[in-house]
Amino acid sequence: MSDQNVHNAGFSSSGISRGSLASSMMSQEARSSGGGVHSGGPTSTLQEMGARGSTHSSGFTNSGISAGSQASHMMSQEARSHGGGTPRGGTTSTVQSI
């Protein structure tokens, strides 16, 4: 995953850009969770990366998730909480796709 992809999606150091993919994700996530965006969810995870201005150490790469990384830890936790699989539209799959 590149820093540019995160920025292009609308996640930046100054917040989520109006009218962007990021704002759409935030709106959809808030509606589906009853009005809030949860810490550790796709929107907050990507915004944290956008605010830092760097995705390099996270472990989400063009060739997959790096072993032993923050991304692999997230994927493992998410899979355990969903009975062994990483759900489509979950944090790991959303962040990896961007």
JSON list of C-alpha atoms in Angstrom, two decimals:
[
{"chain": "A", "resi": 1, "resn": "MET", "atom": "CA", "xyz": [0.00, 0.00, 0.00]},
{"chain": "A", "resi": 2, "resn": "SER", "atom": "CA", "xyz": [1.40, 3.37, -0.86]},
{"chain": "A", "resi": 3, "resn": "ASP", "atom": "CA", "xyz": [1.19, 6.63, 1.03]},
{"chain": "A", "resi": 4, "resn": "GLN", "atom": "CA", "xyz": [-0.21, 8.16, -2.17]},
{"chain": "A", "resi": 5, "resn": "ASN", "atom": "CA", "xyz": [-3.12, 5.69, -2.28]},
{"chain": "A", "resi": 6, "resn": "VAL", "atom": "CA", "xyz": [-4.09, 6.58, 1.30]},
{"chain": "A", "resi": 7, "resn": "HIS", "atom": "CA", "xyz": [-3.84, 10.29, 0.52]},
{"chain": "A", "resi": 8, "resn": "ASN", "atom": "CA", "xyz": [-5.75, 9.90, -2.78]},
{"chain": "A", "resi": 9, "resn": "ALA", "atom": "CA", "xyz": [-8.55, 8.13, -0.90]},
{"chain": "A", "resi": 10, "resn": "GLY", "atom": "CA", "xyz": [-8.93, 11.26, 1.26]},
{"chain": "A", "resi": 11, "resn": "PHE", "atom": "CA", "xyz": [-7.06, 10.36, 4.46]},
{"chain": "A", "resi": 12, "resn": "SER", "atom": "CA", "xyz": [-4.63, 13.15, 5.35]},
{"chain": "A", "resi": 13, "resn": "SER", "atom": "CA", "xyz": [-2.81, 14.90, 8.16]},
{"chain": "A", "resi": 14, "resn": "SER", "atom": "CA", "xyz": [-5.54, 17.54, 8.19]},
{"chain": "A", "resi": 15, "resn": "GLY", "atom": "CA", "xyz": [-8.36, 14.98, 8.44]},
{"chain": "A", "resi": 16, "resn": "ILE", "atom": "CA", "xyz": [-10.75, 13.28, 6.06]},
{"chain": "A", "resi": 17, "resn": "SER", "atom": "CA", "xyz": [-11.33, 15.18, 2.82]},
{"chain": "A", "resi": 18, "resn": "ARG", "atom": "CA", "xyz": [-14.88, 16.20, 1.99]},
{"chain": "A", "resi": 19, "resn": "GLY", "atom": "CA", "xyz": [-16.43, 14.28, -0.91]},
{"chain": "A", "resi": 20, "resn": "SER", "atom": "CA", "xyz": [-13.70, 11.62, -0.93]},
{"chain": "A", "resi": 21, "resn": "LEU", "atom": "CA", "xyz": [-13.72, 7.84, -0.69]},
{"chain": "A", "resi": 22, "resn": "ALA", "atom": "CA", "xyz": [-12.64, 8.36, 2.92]},
{"chain": "A", "resi": 23, "resn": "SER", "atom": "CA", "xyz": [-15.69, 10.48, 3.72]},
{"chain": "A", "resi": 24, "resn": "SER", "atom": "CA", "xyz": [-17.95, 7.92, 2.07]},
{"chain": "A", "resi": 25, "resn": "MET", "atom": "CA", "xyz": [-16.35, 5.12, 4.10]},
{"chain": "A", "resi": 26, "resn": "MET", "atom": "CA", "xyz": [-16.72, 7.13, 7.30]},
{"chain": "A", "resi": 27, "resn": "SER", "atom": "CA", "xyz": [-20.38, 7.84, 6.59]},
{"chain": "A", "resi": 28, "resn": "GLN", "atom": "CA", "xyz": [-21.17, 4.23, 5.72]},
{"chain": "A", "resi": 29, "resn": "GLU", "atom": "CA", "xyz": [-19.31, 2.89, 8.77]},
{"chain": "A", "resi": 30, "resn": "ALA", "atom": "CA", "xyz": [-21.06, 5.36, 11.07]},
{"chain": "A", "resi": 31, "resn": "ARG", "atom": "CA", "xyz": [-24.50, 4.44, 9.71]},
{"chain": "A", "resi": 32, "resn": "SER", "atom": "CA", "xyz": [-23.89, 0.72, 10.04]},
{"chain": "A", "resi": 33, "resn": "SER", "atom": "CA", "xyz": [-22.65, 1.05, 13.62]},
{"chain": "A", "resi": 34, "resn": "GLY", "atom": "CA", "xyz": [-25.42, 3.30, 14.86]},
{"chain": "A", "resi": 35, "resn": "GLY", "atom": "CA", "xyz": [-23.77, 6.68, 14.48]},
{"chain": "A", "resi": 36, "resn": "GLY", "atom": "CA", "xyz": [-20.09, 6.34, 15.32]},
{"chain": "A", "resi": 37, "resn": "VAL", "atom": "CA", "xyz": [-16.82, 5.22, 13.80]},
{"chain": "A", "resi": 38, "resn": "HIS", "atom": "CA", "xyz": [-15.11, 2.67, 16.04]},
{"chain": "A", "resi": 39, "resn": "SER", "atom": "CA", "xyz": [-11.47, 2.79, 17.02]},
{"chain": "A", "resi": 40, "resn": "GLY", "atom": "CA", "xyz": [-9.61, 0.07, 15.14]},
{"chain": "A", "resi": 41, "resn": "GLY", "atom": "CA", "xyz": [-12.11, 0.01, 12.27]},
{"chain": "A", "resi": 42, "resn": "PRO", "atom": "CA", "xyz": [-11.22, 0.64, 8.63]},
{"chain": "A", "resi": 43, "resn": "THR", "atom": "CA", "xyz": [-11.83, 4.39, 8.71]},
{"chain": "A", "resi": 44, "resn": "SER", "atom": "CA", "xyz": [-9.91, 5.08, 11.91]},
{"chain": "A", "resi": 45, "resn": "THR", "atom": "CA", "xyz": [-7.03, 2.79, 10.88]},
{"chain": "A", "resi": 46, "resn": "LEU", "atom": "CA", "xyz": [-6.62, 4.48, 7.50]},
{"chain": "A", "resi": 47, "resn": "GLN", "atom": "CA", "xyz": [-7.00, 7.95, 9.00]},
{"chain": "A", "resi": 48, "resn": "GLU", "atom": "CA", "xyz": [-4.26, 7.17, 11.51]},
{"chain": "A", "resi": 49, "resn": "MET", "atom": "CA", "xyz": [-1.98, 6.20, 8.61]},
{"chain": "A", "resi": 50, "resn": "GLY", "atom": "CA", "xyz": [-2.96, 9.33, 6.68]},
{"chain": "A", "resi": 51, "resn": "ALA", "atom": "CA", "xyz": [-2.32, 11.56, 9.67]},
{"chain": "A", "resi": 52, "resn": "ARG", "atom": "CA", "xyz": [1.14, 10.04, 10.17]},
{"chain": "A", "resi": 53, "resn": "GLY", "atom": "CA", "xyz": [1.84, 10.54, 6.49]},
{"chain": "A", "resi": 54, "resn": "SER", "atom": "CA", "xyz": [3.40, 7.09, 6.22]},
{"chain": "A", "resi": 55, "resn": "THR", "atom": "CA", "xyz": [2.15, 3.56, 5.70]},
{"chain": "A", "resi": 56, "resn": "HIS", "atom": "CA", "xyz": [5.59, 1.98, 5.30]},
{"chain": "A", "resi": 57, "resn": "SER", "atom": "CA", "xyz": [5.85, 0.30, 8.68]},
{"chain": "A", "resi": 58, "resn": "SER", "atom": "CA", "xyz": [2.30, -1.06, 8.81]},
{"chain": "A", "resi": 59, "resn": "GLY", "atom": "CA", "xyz": [2.87, -4.26, 6.80]},
{"chain": "A", "resi": 60, "resn": "PHE", "atom": "CA", "xyz": [0.21, -3.72, 4.12]},
{"chain": "A", "resi": 61, "resn": "THR", "atom": "CA", "xyz": [2.08, -4.14, 0.84]},
{"chain": "A", "resi": 62, "resn": "ASN", "atom": "CA", "xyz": [1.32, -4.57, -2.87]},
{"chain": "A", "resi": 63, "resn": "SER", "atom": "CA", "xyz": [2.28, -8.24, -2.60]},
{"chain": "A", "resi": 64, "resn": "GLY", "atom": "CA", "xyz": [0.22, -8.96, 0.51]},
{"chain": "A", "resi": 65, "resn": "ILE", "atom": "CA", "xyz": [0.51, -8.65, 4.26]},
{"chain": "A", "resi": 66, "resn": "SER", "atom": "CA", "xyz": [4.02, -8.89, 5.70]},
{"chain": "A", "resi": 67, "resn": "ALA", "atom": "CA", "xyz": [4.66, -11.59, 8.29]},
{"chain": "A", "resi": 68, "resn": "GLY", "atom": "CA", "xyz": [5.19, -10.29, 11.82]},
{"chain": "A", "resi": 69, "resn": "SER", "atom": "CA", "xyz": [3.83, -6.82, 11.00]},
{"chain": "A", "resi": 70, "resn": "GLN", "atom": "CA", "xyz": [1.07, -4.68, 12.50]},
{"chain": "A", "resi": 71, "resn": "ALA", "atom": "CA", "xyz": [-1.05, -5.75, 9.52]},
{"chain": "A", "resi": 72, "resn": "SER", "atom": "CA", "xyz": [-0.55, -9.46, 10.24]},
{"chain": "A", "resi": 73, "resn": "HIS", "atom": "CA", "xyz": [-1.45, -8.89, 13.88]},
{"chain": "A", "resi": 74, "resn": "MET", "atom": "CA", "xyz": [-4.64, -7.08, 12.83]},
{"chain": "A", "resi": 75, "resn": "MET", "atom": "CA", "xyz": [-5.52, -9.86, 10.40]},
{"chain": "A", "resi": 76, "resn": "SER", "atom": "CA", "xyz": [-4.96, -12.54, 13.03]},
{"chain": "A", "resi": 77, "resn": "GLN", "atom": "CA", "xyz": [-7.11, -10.74, 15.62]},
{"chain": "A", "resi": 78, "resn": "GLU", "atom": "CA", "xyz": [-9.88, -10.14, 13.12]},
{"chain": "A", "resi": 79, "resn": "ALA", "atom": "CA", "xyz": [-9.84, -13.77, 11.94]},
{"chain": "A", "resi": 80, "resn": "ARG", "atom": "CA", "xyz": [-10.05, -15.06, 15.54]},
{"chain": "A", "resi": 81, "resn": "SER", "atom": "CA", "xyz": [-12.98, -12.80, 16.32]},
{"chain": "A", "resi": 82, "resn": "HIS", "atom": "CA", "xyz": [-14.83, -13.99, 13.18]},
{"chain": "A", "resi": 83, "resn": "GLY", "atom": "CA", "xyz": [-14.30, -17.72, 13.62]},
{"chain": "A", "resi": 84, "resn": "GLY", "atom": "CA", "xyz": [-11.17, -18.13, 11.52]},
{"chain": "A", "resi": 85, "resn": "GLY", "atom": "CA", "xyz": [-11.73, -15.95, 8.47]},
{"chain": "A", "resi": 86, "resn": "THR", "atom": "CA", "xyz": [-11.16, -12.33, 7.62]},
{"chain": "A", "resi": 87, "resn": "PRO", "atom": "CA", "xyz": [-14.53, -10.89, 6.57]},
{"chain": "A", "resi": 88, "resn": "ARG", "atom": "CA", "xyz": [-15.03, -8.99, 3.35]},
{"chain": "A", "resi": 89, "resn": "GLY", "atom": "CA", "xyz": [-15.43, -5.30, 4.23]},
{"chain": "A", "resi": 90, "resn": "GLY", "atom": "CA", "xyz": [-13.58, -5.74, 7.53]},
{"chain": "A", "resi": 91, "resn": "THR", "atom": "CA", "xyz": [-10.65, -3.63, 8.63]},
{"chain": "A", "resi": 92, "resn": "THR", "atom": "CA", "xyz": [-7.92, -5.84, 7.23]},
{"chain": "A", "resi": 93, "resn": "SER", "atom": "CA", "xyz": [-9.48, -6.37, 3.80]},
{"chain": "A", "resi": 94, "resn": "THR", "atom": "CA", "xyz": [-10.46, -2.72, 3.42]},
{"chain": "A", "resi": 95, "resn": "VAL", "atom": "CA", "xyz": [-7.05, -1.37, 4.39]},
{"chain": "A", "resi": 96, "resn": "GLN", "atom": "CA", "xyz": [-5.26, -3.96, 2.21]},
{"chain": "A", "resi": 97, "resn": "SER", "atom": "CA", "xyz": [-7.40, -3.06, -0.78]},
{"chain": "A", "resi": 98, "resn": "ILE", "atom": "CA", "xyz": [-6.44, 0.61, -0.54]}
]
